[in-house]
Amino acid sequence: METIGEHRSFAGTQFVCQHQSQSTGTPMTFAAYVPDSAQDAPAPVLFYLSGLTCTHANVMEKGEYRRAASEHGVIVICPDTSPRGDDVPDDDAYDLGQGAGFYVDATEAPWSQHFRMWRYISEELPALVGDSFPADMSRAGIFGHSMGGHGALVAGLRLPETFRTVSAFAPIVAPSRVPWGEKAFSTYLGMDQDAWRKYDAVALIEDGAKTSEILVDQGEADVFLAEQLRPELLEEACAAASIPLTLRRHDGFDHSYYFISTFMADHIAWHAERLG
């Protein structure tokens, strides 16, 4: 792993790191904020998954998480949303290809060679973080926005022992049932919709997956709310499965980082309280 950026911020340091990924077969870049308190004792760690078109830099520059992470003594890790490079398949549309990995392991050519983001976020990146930073990996949580909220919910439901806490901003809760997800899943995973269910939070809950509780914030002025996000489906699934869900709806807020940054400190405090 190579450190390609390092900046003091509040009582901690913001790193930008790059490494050669075995999962994707490409260089991968991620941001890592490490509070000074982690030098005294290993700190809990939060993984933040970004949405469509984003890199590691969007939340690092606009998410306003460092003050809260410093105050609560939490490491925050922000990976990229897909593999990138001249030899990596891409698409002209913003919702497919580079910047739109959907946190799945693709099975369809040509995507399957590099688009293995599930393996990357669930196995490779946590192992790398545990080896490279003063992180207590027994106290790890995950959260994200939009496509990244989808990835976070799936990770929290499939790997509750790895990611003990899970929250999301405006997540795609049922990608198998909305245009963004249908397009990505059919392209990356093929047309067998049974293969999609392990990457769909609502389907996972219907199939018996559990997590201790979920926090979701959703803006009511989000232009993607009715067609792409559909939080009511998560609400119904959690109620049927007796999974505690706190779904907070906010008048006037849209899908942007103005919305995310407003409630970022709430999410970090929520995770920190539960991770100890």
PDB file of N, CA, C and O in Angstrom, residues 22 26 29 47 95 99 101 111 120 123 127 159 163 183 187 189 202 227 253 257 264 275:
ATOM      1  N   GLN A  22      -6.059  -7.518  -5.522  1.00  0.00           N
ATOM      2  CA  GLN A  22      -6.193  -8.862  -6.040  1.00  0.00           C
ATOM      3  C   GLN A  22      -7.624  -9.136  -6.496  1.00  0.00           C
ATOM      4  O   GLN A  22      -7.850  -9.955  -7.387  1.00  0.00           O
ATOM      5  N   THR A  26      -6.693  -4.405 -10.496  1.00  0.00           N
ATOM      6  CA  THR A  26      -6.352  -3.030 -10.864  1.00  0.00           C
ATOM      7  C   THR A  26      -5.831  -2.300  -9.629  1.00  0.00           C
ATOM      8  O   THR A  26      -6.059  -2.747  -8.496  1.00  0.00           O
ATOM      9  N   THR A  29      -7.894   2.993  -5.121  1.00  0.00           N
ATOM     10  CA  THR A  29      -7.609   4.126  -4.245  1.00  0.00           C
ATOM     11  C   THR A  29      -8.694   4.229  -3.187  1.00  0.00           C
ATOM     12  O   THR A  29      -9.876   4.010  -3.476  1.00  0.00           O
ATOM     13  N   PHE A  47     -16.727   1.875   7.397  1.00  0.00           N
ATOM     14  CA  PHE A  47     -16.519   1.863   5.952  1.00  0.00           C
ATOM     15  C   PHE A  47     -17.674   2.613   5.306  1.00  0.00           C
ATOM     16  O   PHE A  47     -18.838   2.282   5.532  1.00  0.00           O
ATOM     17  N   ASP A  95     -24.658   5.264 -15.169  1.00  0.00           N
ATOM     18  CA  ASP A  95     -25.117   4.270 -14.202  1.00  0.00           C
ATOM     19  C   ASP A  95     -24.635   2.860 -14.518  1.00  0.00           C
ATOM     20  O   ASP A  95     -25.203   1.875 -14.051  1.00  0.00           O
ATOM     21  N   GLY A  99     -17.208   3.736 -12.114  1.00  0.00           N
ATOM     22  CA  GLY A  99     -17.981   4.618 -11.254  1.00  0.00           C
ATOM     23  C   GLY A  99     -19.329   4.057 -10.866  1.00  0.00           C
ATOM     24  O   GLY A  99     -20.084   4.699 -10.137  1.00  0.00           O
ATOM     25  N   GLY A 101     -19.979   0.344  -9.912  1.00  0.00           N
ATOM     26  CA  GLY A 101     -19.727  -1.074  -9.680  1.00  0.00           C
ATOM     27  C   GLY A 101     -20.825  -1.810  -8.955  1.00  0.00           C
ATOM     28  O   GLY A 101     -20.885  -3.036  -8.975  1.00  0.00           O
ATOM     29  N   TRP A 111     -17.309  -7.862 -17.880  1.00  0.00           N
ATOM     30  CA  TRP A 111     -17.236  -7.224 -16.568  1.00  0.00           C
ATOM     31  C   TRP A 111     -16.586  -8.115 -15.516  1.00  0.00           C
ATOM     32  O   TRP A 111     -15.997  -7.619 -14.554  1.00  0.00           O
ATOM     33  N   TYR A 120     -14.031  -7.140  -2.914  1.00  0.00           N
ATOM     34  CA  TYR A 120     -13.127  -6.084  -2.486  1.00  0.00           C
ATOM     35  C   TYR A 120     -13.571  -5.457  -1.165  1.00  0.00           C
ATOM     36  O   TYR A 120     -12.778  -5.321  -0.238  1.00  0.00           O
ATOM     37  N   GLU A 123     -13.950  -8.458   1.833  1.00  0.00           N
ATOM     38  CA  GLU A 123     -12.812  -9.265   2.245  1.00  0.00           C
ATOM     39  C   GLU A 123     -11.490  -8.506   2.152  1.00  0.00           C
ATOM     40  O   GLU A 123     -10.797  -8.324   3.161  1.00  0.00           O
ATOM     41  N   ALA A 127      -9.331  -6.567   5.351  1.00  0.00           N
ATOM     42  CA  ALA A 127      -8.064  -7.207   5.739  1.00  0.00           C
ATOM     43  C   ALA A 127      -6.914  -6.224   5.619  1.00  0.00           C
ATOM     44  O   ALA A 127      -6.032  -6.162   6.501  1.00  0.00           O
ATOM     45  N   LEU A 159     -23.099 -10.024   6.259  1.00  0.00           N
ATOM     46  CA  LEU A 159     -21.913 -10.214   7.092  1.00  0.00           C
ATOM     47  C   LEU A 159     -22.061  -9.481   8.424  1.00  0.00           C
ATOM     48  O   LEU A 159     -21.273  -8.597   8.752  1.00  0.00           O
ATOM     49  N   PHE A 163     -19.511  -6.612   9.876  1.00  0.00           N
ATOM     50  CA  PHE A 163     -20.021  -5.243   9.982  1.00  0.00           C
ATOM     51  C   PHE A 163     -21.145  -5.245  11.022  1.00  0.00           C
ATOM     52  O   PHE A 163     -22.293  -5.572  10.723  1.00  0.00           O
ATOM     53  N   LYS A 183     -30.938  -2.633 -14.532  1.00  0.00           N
ATOM     54  CA  LYS A 183     -29.955  -2.438 -15.599  1.00  0.00           C
ATOM     55  C   LYS A 183     -28.595  -2.994 -15.191  1.00  0.00           C
ATOM     56  O   LYS A 183     -27.958  -3.743 -15.939  1.00  0.00           O
ATOM     57  N   THR A 187     -26.801  -6.665 -16.498  1.00  0.00           N
ATOM     58  CA  THR A 187     -25.531  -6.523 -17.215  1.00  0.00           C
ATOM     59  C   THR A 187     -24.408  -7.271 -16.516  1.00  0.00           C
ATOM     60  O   THR A 187     -23.642  -8.009 -17.149  1.00  0.00           O
ATOM     61  N   LEU A 189     -24.661  -9.521 -13.829  1.00  0.00           N
ATOM     62  CA  LEU A 189     -24.957 -10.830 -13.254  1.00  0.00           C
ATOM     63  C   LEU A 189     -25.757 -11.742 -14.175  1.00  0.00           C
ATOM     64  O   LEU A 189     -25.956 -12.919 -13.845  1.00  0.00           O
ATOM     65  N   VAL A 202     -33.755  -5.904   0.415  1.00  0.00           N
ATOM     66  CA  VAL A 202     -35.117  -6.354   0.725  1.00  0.00           C
ATOM     67  C   VAL A 202     -35.238  -7.852   0.489  1.00  0.00           C
ATOM     68  O   VAL A 202     -35.820  -8.580   1.305  1.00  0.00           O
ATOM     69  N   GLU A 227     -38.983   6.433  -7.792  1.00  0.00           N
ATOM     70  CA  GLU A 227     -38.688   5.438  -8.825  1.00  0.00           C
ATOM     71  C   GLU A 227     -37.527   4.530  -8.470  1.00  0.00           C
ATOM     72  O   GLU A 227     -37.574   3.319  -8.746  1.00  0.00           O
ATOM     73  N   PHE A 253     -34.962  18.141   1.711  1.00  0.00           N
ATOM     74  CA  PHE A 253     -33.612  17.667   1.407  1.00  0.00           C
ATOM     75  C   PHE A 253     -33.618  16.809   0.142  1.00  0.00           C
ATOM     76  O   PHE A 253     -34.522  15.997  -0.067  1.00  0.00           O
ATOM     77  N   TYR A 257     -24.787  15.943  -1.559  1.00  0.00           N
ATOM     78  CA  TYR A 257     -23.960  15.976  -0.353  1.00  0.00           C
ATOM     79  C   TYR A 257     -24.355  17.092   0.604  1.00  0.00           C
ATOM     80  O   TYR A 257     -23.925  17.085   1.760  1.00  0.00           O
ATOM     81  N   MET A 264     -24.385  13.563   8.572  1.00  0.00           N
ATOM     82  CA  MET A 264     -23.207  12.706   8.704  1.00  0.00           C
ATOM     83  C   MET A 264     -22.798  12.522  10.171  1.00  0.00           C
ATOM     84  O   MET A 264     -22.507  11.407  10.621  1.00  0.00           O
ATOM     85  N   LEU A 275     -20.716   0.628  18.600  1.00  0.00           N
ATOM     86  CA  LEU A 275     -19.453  -0.103  18.486  1.00  0.00           C
ATOM     87  C   LEU A 275     -18.618   0.005  19.751  1.00  0.00           C
ATOM     88  O   LEU A 275     -17.669  -0.778  19.928  1.00  0.00           O
TER      89      LEU A 275
END
